[in-house]
CSV table of C-alpha atoms and ligand atoms in Angstrom, one decimal:
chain,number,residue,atom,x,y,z
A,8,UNK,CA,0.0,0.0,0.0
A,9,UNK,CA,1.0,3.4,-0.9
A,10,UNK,CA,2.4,5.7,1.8
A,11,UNK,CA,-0.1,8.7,2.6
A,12,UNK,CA,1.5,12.1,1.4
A,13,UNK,CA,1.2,14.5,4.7
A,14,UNK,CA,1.5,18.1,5.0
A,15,UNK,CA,1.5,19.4,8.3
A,16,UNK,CA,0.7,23.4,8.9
A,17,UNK,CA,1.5,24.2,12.3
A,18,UNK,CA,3.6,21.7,13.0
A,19,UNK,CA,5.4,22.8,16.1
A,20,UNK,CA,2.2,23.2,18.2
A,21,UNK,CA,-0.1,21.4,20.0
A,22,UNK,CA,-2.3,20.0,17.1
A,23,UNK,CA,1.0,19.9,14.7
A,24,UNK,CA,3.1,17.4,17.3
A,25,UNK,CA,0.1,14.9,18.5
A,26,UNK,CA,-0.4,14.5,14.1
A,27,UNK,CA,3.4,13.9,14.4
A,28,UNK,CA,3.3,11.5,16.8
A,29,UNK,CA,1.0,9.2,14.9
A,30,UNK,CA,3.1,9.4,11.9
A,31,UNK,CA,5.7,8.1,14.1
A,32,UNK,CA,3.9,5.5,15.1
A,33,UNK,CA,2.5,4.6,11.9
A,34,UNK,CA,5.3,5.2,9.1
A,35,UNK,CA,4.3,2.6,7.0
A,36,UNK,CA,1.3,4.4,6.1
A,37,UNK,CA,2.3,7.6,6.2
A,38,UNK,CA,5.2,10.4,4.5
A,39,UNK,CA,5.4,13.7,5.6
A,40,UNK,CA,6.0,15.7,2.9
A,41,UNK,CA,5.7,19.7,4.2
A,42,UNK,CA,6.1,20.7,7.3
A,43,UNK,CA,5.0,24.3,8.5
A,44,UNK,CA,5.0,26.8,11.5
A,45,UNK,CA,5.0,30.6,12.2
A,46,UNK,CA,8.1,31.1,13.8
A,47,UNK,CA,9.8,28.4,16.0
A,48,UNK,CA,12.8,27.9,13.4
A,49,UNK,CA,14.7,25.2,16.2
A,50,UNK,CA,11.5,22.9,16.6
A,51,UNK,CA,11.0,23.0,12.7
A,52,UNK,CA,14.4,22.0,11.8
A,53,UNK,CA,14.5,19.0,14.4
A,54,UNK,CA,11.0,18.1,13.0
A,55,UNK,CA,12.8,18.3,9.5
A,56,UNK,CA,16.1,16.4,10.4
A,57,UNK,CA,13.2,13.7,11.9
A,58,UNK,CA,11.0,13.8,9.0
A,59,UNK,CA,12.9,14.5,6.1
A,60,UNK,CA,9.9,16.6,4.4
A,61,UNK,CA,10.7,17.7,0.5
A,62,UNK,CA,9.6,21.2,2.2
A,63,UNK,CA,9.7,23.4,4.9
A,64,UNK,CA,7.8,27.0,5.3
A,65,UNK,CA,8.8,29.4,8.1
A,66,UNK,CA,5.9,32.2,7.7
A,67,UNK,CA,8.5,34.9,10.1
A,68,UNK,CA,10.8,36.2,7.5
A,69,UNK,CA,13.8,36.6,9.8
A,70,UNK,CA,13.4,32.9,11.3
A,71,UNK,CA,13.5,31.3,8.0
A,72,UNK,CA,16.9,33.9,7.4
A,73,UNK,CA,18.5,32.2,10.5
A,74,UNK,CA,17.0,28.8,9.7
A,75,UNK,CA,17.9,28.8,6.1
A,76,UNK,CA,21.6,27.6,6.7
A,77,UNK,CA,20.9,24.7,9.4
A,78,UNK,CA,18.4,22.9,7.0
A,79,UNK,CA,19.5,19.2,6.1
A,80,UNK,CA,20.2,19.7,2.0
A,81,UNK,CA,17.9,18.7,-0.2
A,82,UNK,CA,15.1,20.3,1.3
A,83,UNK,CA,13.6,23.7,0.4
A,84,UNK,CA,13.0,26.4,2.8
A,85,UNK,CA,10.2,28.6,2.1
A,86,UNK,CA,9.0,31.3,4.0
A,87,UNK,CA,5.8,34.3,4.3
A,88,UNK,CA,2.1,33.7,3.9
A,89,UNK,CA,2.9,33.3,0.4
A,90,UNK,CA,5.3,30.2,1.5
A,91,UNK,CA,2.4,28.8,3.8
A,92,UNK,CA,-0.1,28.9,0.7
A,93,UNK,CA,3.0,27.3,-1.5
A,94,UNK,CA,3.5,24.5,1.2
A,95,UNK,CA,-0.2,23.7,1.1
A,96,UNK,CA,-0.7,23.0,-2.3
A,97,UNK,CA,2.6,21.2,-2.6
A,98,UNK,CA,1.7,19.1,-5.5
A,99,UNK,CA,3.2,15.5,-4.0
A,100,UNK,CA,1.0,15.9,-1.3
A,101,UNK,CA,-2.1,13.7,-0.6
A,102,UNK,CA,-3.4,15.3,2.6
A,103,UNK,CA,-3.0,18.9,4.3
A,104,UNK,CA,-3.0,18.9,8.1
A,105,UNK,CA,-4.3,22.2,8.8
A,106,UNK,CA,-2.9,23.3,12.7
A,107,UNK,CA,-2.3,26.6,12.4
A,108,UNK,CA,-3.8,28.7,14.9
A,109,UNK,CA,-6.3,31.6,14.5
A,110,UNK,CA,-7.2,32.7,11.2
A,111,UNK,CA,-4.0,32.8,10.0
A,112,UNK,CA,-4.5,30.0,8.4
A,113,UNK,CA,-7.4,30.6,6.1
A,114,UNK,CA,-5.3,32.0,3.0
A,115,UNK,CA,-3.0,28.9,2.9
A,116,UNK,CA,-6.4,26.9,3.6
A,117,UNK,CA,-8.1,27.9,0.8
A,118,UNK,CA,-4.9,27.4,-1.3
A,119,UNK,CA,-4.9,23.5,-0.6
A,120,UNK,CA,-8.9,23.2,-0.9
A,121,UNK,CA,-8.3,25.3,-4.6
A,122,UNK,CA,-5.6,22.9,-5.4
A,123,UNK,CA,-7.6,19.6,-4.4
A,124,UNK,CA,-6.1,18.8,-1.5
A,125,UNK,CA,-8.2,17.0,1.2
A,126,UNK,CA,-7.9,18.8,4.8
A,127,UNK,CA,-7.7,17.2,8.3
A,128,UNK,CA,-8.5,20.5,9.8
A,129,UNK,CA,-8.2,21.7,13.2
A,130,UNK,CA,-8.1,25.1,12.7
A,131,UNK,CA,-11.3,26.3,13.6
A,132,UNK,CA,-10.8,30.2,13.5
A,133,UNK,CA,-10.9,30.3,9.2
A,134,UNK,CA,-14.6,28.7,9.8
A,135,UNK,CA,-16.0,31.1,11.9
A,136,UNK,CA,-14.0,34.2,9.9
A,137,UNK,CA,-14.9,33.0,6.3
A,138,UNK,CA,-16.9,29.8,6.5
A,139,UNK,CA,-18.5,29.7,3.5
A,140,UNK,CA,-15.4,31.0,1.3
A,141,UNK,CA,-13.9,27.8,3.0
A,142,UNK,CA,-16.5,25.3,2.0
A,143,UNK,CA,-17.6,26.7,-1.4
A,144,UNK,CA,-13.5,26.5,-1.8
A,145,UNK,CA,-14.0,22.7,-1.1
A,146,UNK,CA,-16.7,22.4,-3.4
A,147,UNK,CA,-14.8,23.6,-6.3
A,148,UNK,CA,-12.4,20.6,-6.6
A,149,UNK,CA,-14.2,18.4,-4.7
A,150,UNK,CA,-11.9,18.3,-1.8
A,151,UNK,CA,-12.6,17.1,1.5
A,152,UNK,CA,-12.6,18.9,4.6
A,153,UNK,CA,-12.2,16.3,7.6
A,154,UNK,CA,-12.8,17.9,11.1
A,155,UNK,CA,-10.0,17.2,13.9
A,156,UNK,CA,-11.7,19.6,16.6
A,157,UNK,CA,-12.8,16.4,18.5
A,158,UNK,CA,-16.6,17.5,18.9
A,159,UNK,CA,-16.2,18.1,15.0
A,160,UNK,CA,-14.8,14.6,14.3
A,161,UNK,CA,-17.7,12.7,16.5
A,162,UNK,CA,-20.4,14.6,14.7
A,163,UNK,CA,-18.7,13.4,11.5
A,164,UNK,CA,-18.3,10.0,12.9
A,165,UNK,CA,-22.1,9.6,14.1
A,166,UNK,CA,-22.7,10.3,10.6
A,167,UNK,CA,-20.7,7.6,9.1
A,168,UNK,CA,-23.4,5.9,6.7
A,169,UNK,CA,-26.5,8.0,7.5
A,170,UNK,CA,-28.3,10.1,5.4
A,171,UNK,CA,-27.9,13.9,6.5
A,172,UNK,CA,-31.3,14.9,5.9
A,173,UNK,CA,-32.2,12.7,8.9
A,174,UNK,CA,-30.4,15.1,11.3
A,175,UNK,CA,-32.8,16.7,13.5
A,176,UNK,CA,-29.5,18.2,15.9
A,177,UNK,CA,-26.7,18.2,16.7
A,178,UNK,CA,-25.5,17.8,20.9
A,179,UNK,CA,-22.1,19.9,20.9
A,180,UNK,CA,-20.9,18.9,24.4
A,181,UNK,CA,-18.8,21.5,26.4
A,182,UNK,CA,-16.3,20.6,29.3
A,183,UNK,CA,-17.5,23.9,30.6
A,184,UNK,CA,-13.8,24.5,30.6
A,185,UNK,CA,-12.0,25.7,34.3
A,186,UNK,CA,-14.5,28.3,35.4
A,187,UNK,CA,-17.7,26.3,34.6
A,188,UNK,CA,-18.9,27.0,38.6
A,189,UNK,CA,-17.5,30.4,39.2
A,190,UNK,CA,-19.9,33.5,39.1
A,191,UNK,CA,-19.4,36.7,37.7
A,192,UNK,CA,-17.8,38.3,40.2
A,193,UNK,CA,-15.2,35.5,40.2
A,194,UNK,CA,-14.5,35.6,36.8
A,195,UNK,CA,-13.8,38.9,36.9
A,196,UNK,CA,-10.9,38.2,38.9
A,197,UNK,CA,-9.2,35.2,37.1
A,198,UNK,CA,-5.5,35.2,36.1
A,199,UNK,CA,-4.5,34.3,32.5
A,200,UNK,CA,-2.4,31.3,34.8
A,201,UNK,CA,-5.7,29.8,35.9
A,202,UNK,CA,-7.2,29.9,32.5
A,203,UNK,CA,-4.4,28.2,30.7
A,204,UNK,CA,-5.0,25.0,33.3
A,205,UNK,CA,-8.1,23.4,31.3
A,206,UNK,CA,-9.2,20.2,33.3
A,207,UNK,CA,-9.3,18.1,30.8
A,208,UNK,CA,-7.5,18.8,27.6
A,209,UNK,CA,-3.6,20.2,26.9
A,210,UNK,CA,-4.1,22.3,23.8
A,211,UNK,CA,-2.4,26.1,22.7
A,212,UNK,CA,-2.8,28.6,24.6
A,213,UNK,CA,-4.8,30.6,22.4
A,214,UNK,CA,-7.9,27.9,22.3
A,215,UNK,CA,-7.6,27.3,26.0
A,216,UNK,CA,-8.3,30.4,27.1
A,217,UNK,CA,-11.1,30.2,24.0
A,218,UNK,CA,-12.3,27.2,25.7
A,219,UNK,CA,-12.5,28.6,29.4
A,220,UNK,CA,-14.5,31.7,28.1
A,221,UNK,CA,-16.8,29.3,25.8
A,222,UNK,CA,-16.2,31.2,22.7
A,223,UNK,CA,-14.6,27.9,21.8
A,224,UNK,CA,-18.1,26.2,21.7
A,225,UNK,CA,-19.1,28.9,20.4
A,226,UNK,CA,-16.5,28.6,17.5
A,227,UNK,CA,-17.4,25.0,17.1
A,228,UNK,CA,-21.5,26.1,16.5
A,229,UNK,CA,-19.5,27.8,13.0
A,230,UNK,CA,-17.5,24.6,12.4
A,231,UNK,CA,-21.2,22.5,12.9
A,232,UNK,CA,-23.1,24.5,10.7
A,233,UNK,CA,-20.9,25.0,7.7
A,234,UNK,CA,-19.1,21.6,7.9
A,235,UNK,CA,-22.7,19.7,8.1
A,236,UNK,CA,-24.8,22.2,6.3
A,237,UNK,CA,-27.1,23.2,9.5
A,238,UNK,CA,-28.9,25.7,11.2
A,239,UNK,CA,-27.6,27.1,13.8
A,240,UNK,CA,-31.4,26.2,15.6
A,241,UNK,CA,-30.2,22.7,14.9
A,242,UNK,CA,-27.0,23.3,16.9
A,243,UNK,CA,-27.3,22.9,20.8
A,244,UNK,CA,-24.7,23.0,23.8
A,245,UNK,CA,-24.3,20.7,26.4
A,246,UNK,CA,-22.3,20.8,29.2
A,247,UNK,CA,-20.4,17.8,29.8
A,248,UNK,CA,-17.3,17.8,32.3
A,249,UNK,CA,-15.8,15.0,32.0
A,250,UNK,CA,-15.0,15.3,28.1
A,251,UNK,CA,-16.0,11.6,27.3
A,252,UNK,CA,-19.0,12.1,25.2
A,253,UNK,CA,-17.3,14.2,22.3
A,254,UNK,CA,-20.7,15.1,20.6
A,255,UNK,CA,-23.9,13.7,19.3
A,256,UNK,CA,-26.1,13.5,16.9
A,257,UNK,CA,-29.9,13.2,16.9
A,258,UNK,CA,-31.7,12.0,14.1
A,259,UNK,CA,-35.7,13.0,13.0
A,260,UNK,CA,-36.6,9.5,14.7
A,261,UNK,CA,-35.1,10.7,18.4
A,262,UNK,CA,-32.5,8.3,17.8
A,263,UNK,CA,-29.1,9.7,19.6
A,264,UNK,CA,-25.8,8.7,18.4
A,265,UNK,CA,-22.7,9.4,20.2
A,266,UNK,CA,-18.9,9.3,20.0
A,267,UNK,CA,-16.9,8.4,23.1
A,268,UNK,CA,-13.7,8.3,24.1
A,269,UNK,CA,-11.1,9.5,26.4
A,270,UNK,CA,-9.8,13.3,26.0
A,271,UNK,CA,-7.0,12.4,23.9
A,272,UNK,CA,-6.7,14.4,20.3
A,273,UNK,CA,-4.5,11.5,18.8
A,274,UNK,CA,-7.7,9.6,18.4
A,275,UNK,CA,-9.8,12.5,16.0
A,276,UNK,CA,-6.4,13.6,14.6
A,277,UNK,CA,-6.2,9.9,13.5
A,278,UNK,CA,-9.8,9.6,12.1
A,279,UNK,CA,-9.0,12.4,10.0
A,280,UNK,CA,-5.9,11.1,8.9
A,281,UNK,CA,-7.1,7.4,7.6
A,282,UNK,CA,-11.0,8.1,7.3
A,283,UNK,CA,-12.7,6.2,5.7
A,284,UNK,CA,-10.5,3.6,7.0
A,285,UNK,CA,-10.1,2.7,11.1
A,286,UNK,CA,-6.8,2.2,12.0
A,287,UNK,CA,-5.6,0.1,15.1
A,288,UNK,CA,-3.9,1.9,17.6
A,289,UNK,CA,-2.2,1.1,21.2
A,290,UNK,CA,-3.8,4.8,22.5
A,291,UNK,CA,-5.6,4.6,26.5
A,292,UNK,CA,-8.7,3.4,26.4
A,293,UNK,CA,-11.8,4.1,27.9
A,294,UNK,CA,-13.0,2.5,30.7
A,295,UNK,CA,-16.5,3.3,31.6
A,296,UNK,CA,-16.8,1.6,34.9
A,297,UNK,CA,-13.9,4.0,36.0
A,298,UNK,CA,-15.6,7.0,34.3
A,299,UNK,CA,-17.8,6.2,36.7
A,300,UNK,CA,-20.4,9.2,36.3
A,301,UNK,CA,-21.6,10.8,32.8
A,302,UNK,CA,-23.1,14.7,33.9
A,303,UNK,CA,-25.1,17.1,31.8
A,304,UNK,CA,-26.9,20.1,31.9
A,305,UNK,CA,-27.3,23.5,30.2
A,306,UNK,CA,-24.7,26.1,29.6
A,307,UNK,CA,-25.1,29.7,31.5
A,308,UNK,CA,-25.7,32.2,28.9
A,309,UNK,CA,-25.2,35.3,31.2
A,310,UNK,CA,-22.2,34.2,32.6
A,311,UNK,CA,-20.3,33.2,29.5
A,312,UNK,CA,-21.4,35.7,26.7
A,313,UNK,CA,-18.9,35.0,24.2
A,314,UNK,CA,-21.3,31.7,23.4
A,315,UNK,CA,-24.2,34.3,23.4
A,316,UNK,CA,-22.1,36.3,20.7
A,317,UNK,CA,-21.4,33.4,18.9
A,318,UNK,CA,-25.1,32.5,18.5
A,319,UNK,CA,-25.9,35.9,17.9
A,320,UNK,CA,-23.0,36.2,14.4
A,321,UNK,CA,-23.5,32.7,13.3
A,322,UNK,CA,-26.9,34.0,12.0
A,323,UNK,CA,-25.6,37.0,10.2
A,324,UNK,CA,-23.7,34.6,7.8
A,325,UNK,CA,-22.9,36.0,4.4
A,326,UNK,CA,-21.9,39.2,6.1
A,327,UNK,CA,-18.3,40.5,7.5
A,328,UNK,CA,-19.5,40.1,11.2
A,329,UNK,CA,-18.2,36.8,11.9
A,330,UNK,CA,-14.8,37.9,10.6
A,331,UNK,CA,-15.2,41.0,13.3
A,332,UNK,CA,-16.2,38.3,15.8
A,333,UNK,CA,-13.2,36.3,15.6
A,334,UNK,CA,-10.5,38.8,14.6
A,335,UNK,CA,-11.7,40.8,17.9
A,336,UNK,CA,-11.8,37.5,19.9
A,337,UNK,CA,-8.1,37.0,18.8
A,338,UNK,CA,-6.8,40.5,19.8
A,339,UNK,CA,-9.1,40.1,23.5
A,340,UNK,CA,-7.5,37.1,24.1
A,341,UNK,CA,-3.3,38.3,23.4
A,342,UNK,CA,-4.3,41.1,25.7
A,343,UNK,CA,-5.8,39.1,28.2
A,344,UNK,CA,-2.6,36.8,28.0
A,345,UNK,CA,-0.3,39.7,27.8
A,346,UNK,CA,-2.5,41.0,31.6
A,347,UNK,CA,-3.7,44.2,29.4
A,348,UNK,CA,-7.6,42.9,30.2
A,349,UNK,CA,-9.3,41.1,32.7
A,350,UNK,CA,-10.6,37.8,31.8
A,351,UNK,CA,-14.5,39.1,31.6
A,352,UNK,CA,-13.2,41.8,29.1
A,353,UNK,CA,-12.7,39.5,26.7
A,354,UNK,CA,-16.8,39.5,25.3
A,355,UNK,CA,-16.9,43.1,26.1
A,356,UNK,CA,-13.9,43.8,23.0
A,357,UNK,CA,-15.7,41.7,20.4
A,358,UNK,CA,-19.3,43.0,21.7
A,359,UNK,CA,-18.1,46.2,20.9
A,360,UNK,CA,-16.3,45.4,17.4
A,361,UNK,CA,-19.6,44.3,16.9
A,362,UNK,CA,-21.3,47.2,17.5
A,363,UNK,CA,-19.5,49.3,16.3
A,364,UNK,CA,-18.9,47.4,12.8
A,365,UNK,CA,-20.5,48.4,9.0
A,366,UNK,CA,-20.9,45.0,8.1
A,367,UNK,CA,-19.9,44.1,3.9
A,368,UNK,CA,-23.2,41.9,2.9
A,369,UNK,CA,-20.4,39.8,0.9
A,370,UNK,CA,-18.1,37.5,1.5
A,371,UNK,CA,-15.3,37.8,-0.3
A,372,UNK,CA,-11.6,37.0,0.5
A,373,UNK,CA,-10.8,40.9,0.7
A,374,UNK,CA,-14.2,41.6,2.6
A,375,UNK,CA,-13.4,39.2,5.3
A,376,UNK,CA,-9.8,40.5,5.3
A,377,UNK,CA,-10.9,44.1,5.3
A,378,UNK,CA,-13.1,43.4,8.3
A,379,UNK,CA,-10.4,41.2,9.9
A,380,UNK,CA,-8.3,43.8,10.0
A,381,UNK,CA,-10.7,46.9,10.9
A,382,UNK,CA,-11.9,44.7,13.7
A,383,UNK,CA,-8.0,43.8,14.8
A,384,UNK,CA,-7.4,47.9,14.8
A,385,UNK,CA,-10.7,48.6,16.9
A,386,UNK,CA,-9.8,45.9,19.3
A,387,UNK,CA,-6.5,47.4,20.0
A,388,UNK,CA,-7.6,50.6,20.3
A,389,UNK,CA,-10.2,49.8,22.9
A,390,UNK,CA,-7.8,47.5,24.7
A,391,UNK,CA,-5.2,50.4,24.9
A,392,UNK,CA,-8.2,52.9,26.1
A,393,UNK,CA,-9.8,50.5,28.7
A,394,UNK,CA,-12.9,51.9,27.0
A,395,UNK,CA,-14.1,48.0,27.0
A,396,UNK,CA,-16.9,47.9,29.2
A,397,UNK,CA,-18.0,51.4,29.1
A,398,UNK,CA,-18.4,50.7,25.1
A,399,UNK,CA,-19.6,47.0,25.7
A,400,UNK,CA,-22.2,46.7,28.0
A,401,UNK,CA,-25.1,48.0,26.1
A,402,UNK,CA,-23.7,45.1,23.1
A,403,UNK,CA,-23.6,42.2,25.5
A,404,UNK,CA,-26.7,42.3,26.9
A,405,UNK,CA,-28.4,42.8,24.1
B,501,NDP,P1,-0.7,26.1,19.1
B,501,NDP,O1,-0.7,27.4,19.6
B,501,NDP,O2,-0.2,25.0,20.0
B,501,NDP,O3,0.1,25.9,17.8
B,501,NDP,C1,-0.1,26.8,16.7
B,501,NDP,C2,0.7,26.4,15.5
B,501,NDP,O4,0.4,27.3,14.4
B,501,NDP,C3,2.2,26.5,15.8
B,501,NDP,O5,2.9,25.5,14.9
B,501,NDP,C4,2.5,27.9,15.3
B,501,NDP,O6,3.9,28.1,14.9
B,501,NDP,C5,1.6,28.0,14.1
B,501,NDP,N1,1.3,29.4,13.7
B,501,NDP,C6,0.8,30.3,14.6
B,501,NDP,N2,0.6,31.5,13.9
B,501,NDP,C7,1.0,31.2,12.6
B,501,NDP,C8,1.0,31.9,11.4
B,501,NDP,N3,0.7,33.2,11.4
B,501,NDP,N4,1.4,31.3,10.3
B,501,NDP,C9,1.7,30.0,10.3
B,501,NDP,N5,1.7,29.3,11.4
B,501,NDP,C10,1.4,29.8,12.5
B,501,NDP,O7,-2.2,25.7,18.7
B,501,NDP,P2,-3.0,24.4,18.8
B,501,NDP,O8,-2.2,23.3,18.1
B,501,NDP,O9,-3.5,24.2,20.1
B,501,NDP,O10,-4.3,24.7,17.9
B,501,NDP,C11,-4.2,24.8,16.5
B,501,NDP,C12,-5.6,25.0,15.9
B,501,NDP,O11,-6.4,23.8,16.2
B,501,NDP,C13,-6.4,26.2,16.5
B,501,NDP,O12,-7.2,26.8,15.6
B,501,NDP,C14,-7.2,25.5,17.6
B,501,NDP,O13,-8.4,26.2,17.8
B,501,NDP,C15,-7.5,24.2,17.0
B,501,NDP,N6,-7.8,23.1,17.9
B,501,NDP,C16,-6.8,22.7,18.8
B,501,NDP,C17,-7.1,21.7,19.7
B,501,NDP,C18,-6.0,21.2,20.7
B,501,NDP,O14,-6.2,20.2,21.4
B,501,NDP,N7,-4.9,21.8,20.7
B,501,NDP,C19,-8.4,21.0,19.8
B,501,NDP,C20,-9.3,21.5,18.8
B,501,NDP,C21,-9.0,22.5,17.9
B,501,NDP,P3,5.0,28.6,16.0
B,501,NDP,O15,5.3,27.4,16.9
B,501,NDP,O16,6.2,28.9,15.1
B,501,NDP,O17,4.4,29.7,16.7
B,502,MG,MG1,-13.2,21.1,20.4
């Protein structure tokens, strides 16, 4: 059997290792052929020395100029966005891993779906930006987009030989990330320390503070509809702490399906990576009797308003508000990192990007990247200002 030709964007983080790891694992079936990251030029080339792609793409200008002389010969160095969009529609390749994070990502996404390249994606912030530039990009060449965001890949899994018109919804379950039990006033007062600690996943930094605000589930109400064609009144949360139920689907005859496992990203990142095909693995399993307790309830709108938000943009598709939504998001969440703004700041930036936004009613490439870019601008200002929640509040509780 023919080795599987890999691409992996973002390689050097989170997502970009664990795919890594089952390449190791599973070299007989897989060839990594690209190999891509924004900056981290010492990671890459040990990735390179290990993998021996054809190429390499370091998007930071001045770290592929330092880089450029410690790369193993015979494999070429590329570098920019331009490089990133090169590296993803490297013709030898069979499959693009797409790992980068934040949007990002979306130019050198659309470059592999344009050239016909299937994507395992994990990427989720190009969805939410510029969902439908993604998936009419895919319907072009016929390319597939395969979800790695694990509540993605059990939707996508519970729908392995059904018919999609029998979805009645979808159950998107939520860990309810670290702060799932504090109230308002508590949140207020959380430390960019305590939301990189998420119970029960290790991911990025950017998608764990994403997750302990719930714009991440929020985020993933995007990936649902536009990967699986829904409504977003199809689209429900659940909260679910103990991560085992990734996400189910109920179909028009009540039936629920769901995916299980434990919270381990090497099992999606795998489905992605052989789907159709299931592939035996020596991963943890799951035992139930030890899981002991399945819990669910409702997610707190009030308390977590970046899932309000999301609700709120997902409807205005075919406009430039999602773009606003997550470029804002993005900006909220460095400056929250960097100890500019207080964790419940966070909505309050995007709520007012919001507001203050004149949406484009299309979609286009430079629309969304015209927004993307107002919306980065107004974020900083209002970060820099601490006009936040003097600008916001009116927008949140809307
Ligand atoms: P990390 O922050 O760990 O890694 C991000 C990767 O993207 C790094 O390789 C980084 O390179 C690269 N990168 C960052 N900015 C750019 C850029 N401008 N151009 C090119 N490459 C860039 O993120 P994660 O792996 O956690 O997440 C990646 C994506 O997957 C996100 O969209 C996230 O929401 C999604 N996701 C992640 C999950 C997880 O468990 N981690 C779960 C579900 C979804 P460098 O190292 O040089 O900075
Ligand atoms: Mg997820």
């Amino acid at each position: 059997m023919s080795r599987k030709r890999v691409v992996v964007l973002g390689s050097t983080g989170s997502i970009g290792v664990q795919t890594l790891d089952i390449v190791r694992q599973r070299r007989d079936r897989l060839q990594v052929v690209g190999l891509a990251c924004h900056r981290n030029g010492s990671a890459l080339r040990e990735q390179v020395r290990e993998f021996r792609p054809k190429a390499a793409c370091l998007v930071d200008p001045n770290a592929a100029a330092q880089t450029r002389n410690q790369m193993p010969s015979g494999v070429t160095l590329l570098a920019g966005e331009q490089g990133l969009s090169e590296i993803a529609a490297l013709p030898s390749a069979d499959l693009v891993v797409g790992a980068v994070s934040g949007v990002a990502g979306l130019q050198s996404l659309l470059a592999a779906l344009a050239a016909g390249k299937d994507v395992a994606l994990a990427n989720k912030e190009p969805m939410v930006a510029a969902g439908r530039l993604v998936t009419d990009a895919a319907a072009r060449t016929g390319a597939r987009l395969l979800p790695i965001d694990s509540e993605l890949s059990a939707i996508f899994q519970a729908l392995q030989g059904e018919d999609r018109r029998a979805i009645e919804r979808v159950l998107l379950t939520a860990s309810g990330g670290p702060f799932a039990k504090l109230d308002a006033a508590a949140l207020r007062e959380v430390t960019p320390e305590q939301a990189l600690a998420h119970p029960t996943w290790r991911m990025g930094n950017k998608v764990t503070v994403d997750s302990a605000t719930l714009a991440n589930k929020g985020f993933e109400v995007f990936e649902t509809k536009w990967l699986f064609g829904l409504d977003p009144s199809q689209i429900e949360v659940v909260v679910h702490h103990q991560s085992i139920i990734h996400s189910m689907v109920q179909f028009v005859d009540g039936s629920i399906i769901a995916q299980m496992g434990l919270p381990d990203m090497r099992l999606p990142i795998q489905y992605a990576l052989f789907w159709p095909e299931r592939v035996a693995n020596d991963l943890p399993r799951l035992e139930l009797a030890e899981a002991a307790t399945l819990t669910f309830g409702a997610p707190d709108f009030d308390r977590f308003p970046c899932l309000r938000l999301a609700y709120e943009t997902v409807r205005k598709e075919g406009t430039t508000y999602p773009a606003v939504l997550n470029a804002a998001n993005e900006v909220a969440v460095e400056a929250f990192l960097e100890g500019a703004i207080g964790f419940a700041d966070i909505p309050h930036v995007s709520a007012a990007a919001l507001e203050d936004h004149e949406p484009m009613s299309d979609e286009t490439l430079d629309n969304v990247l015209a927004a993307d870019a107002w919306a980065r601008e107004f974020a900083r200002r209002a970060v820099s200002h601490g006009a936040i929640r003097a600008g916001a509040e009116a927008g949140t509780s809307r």
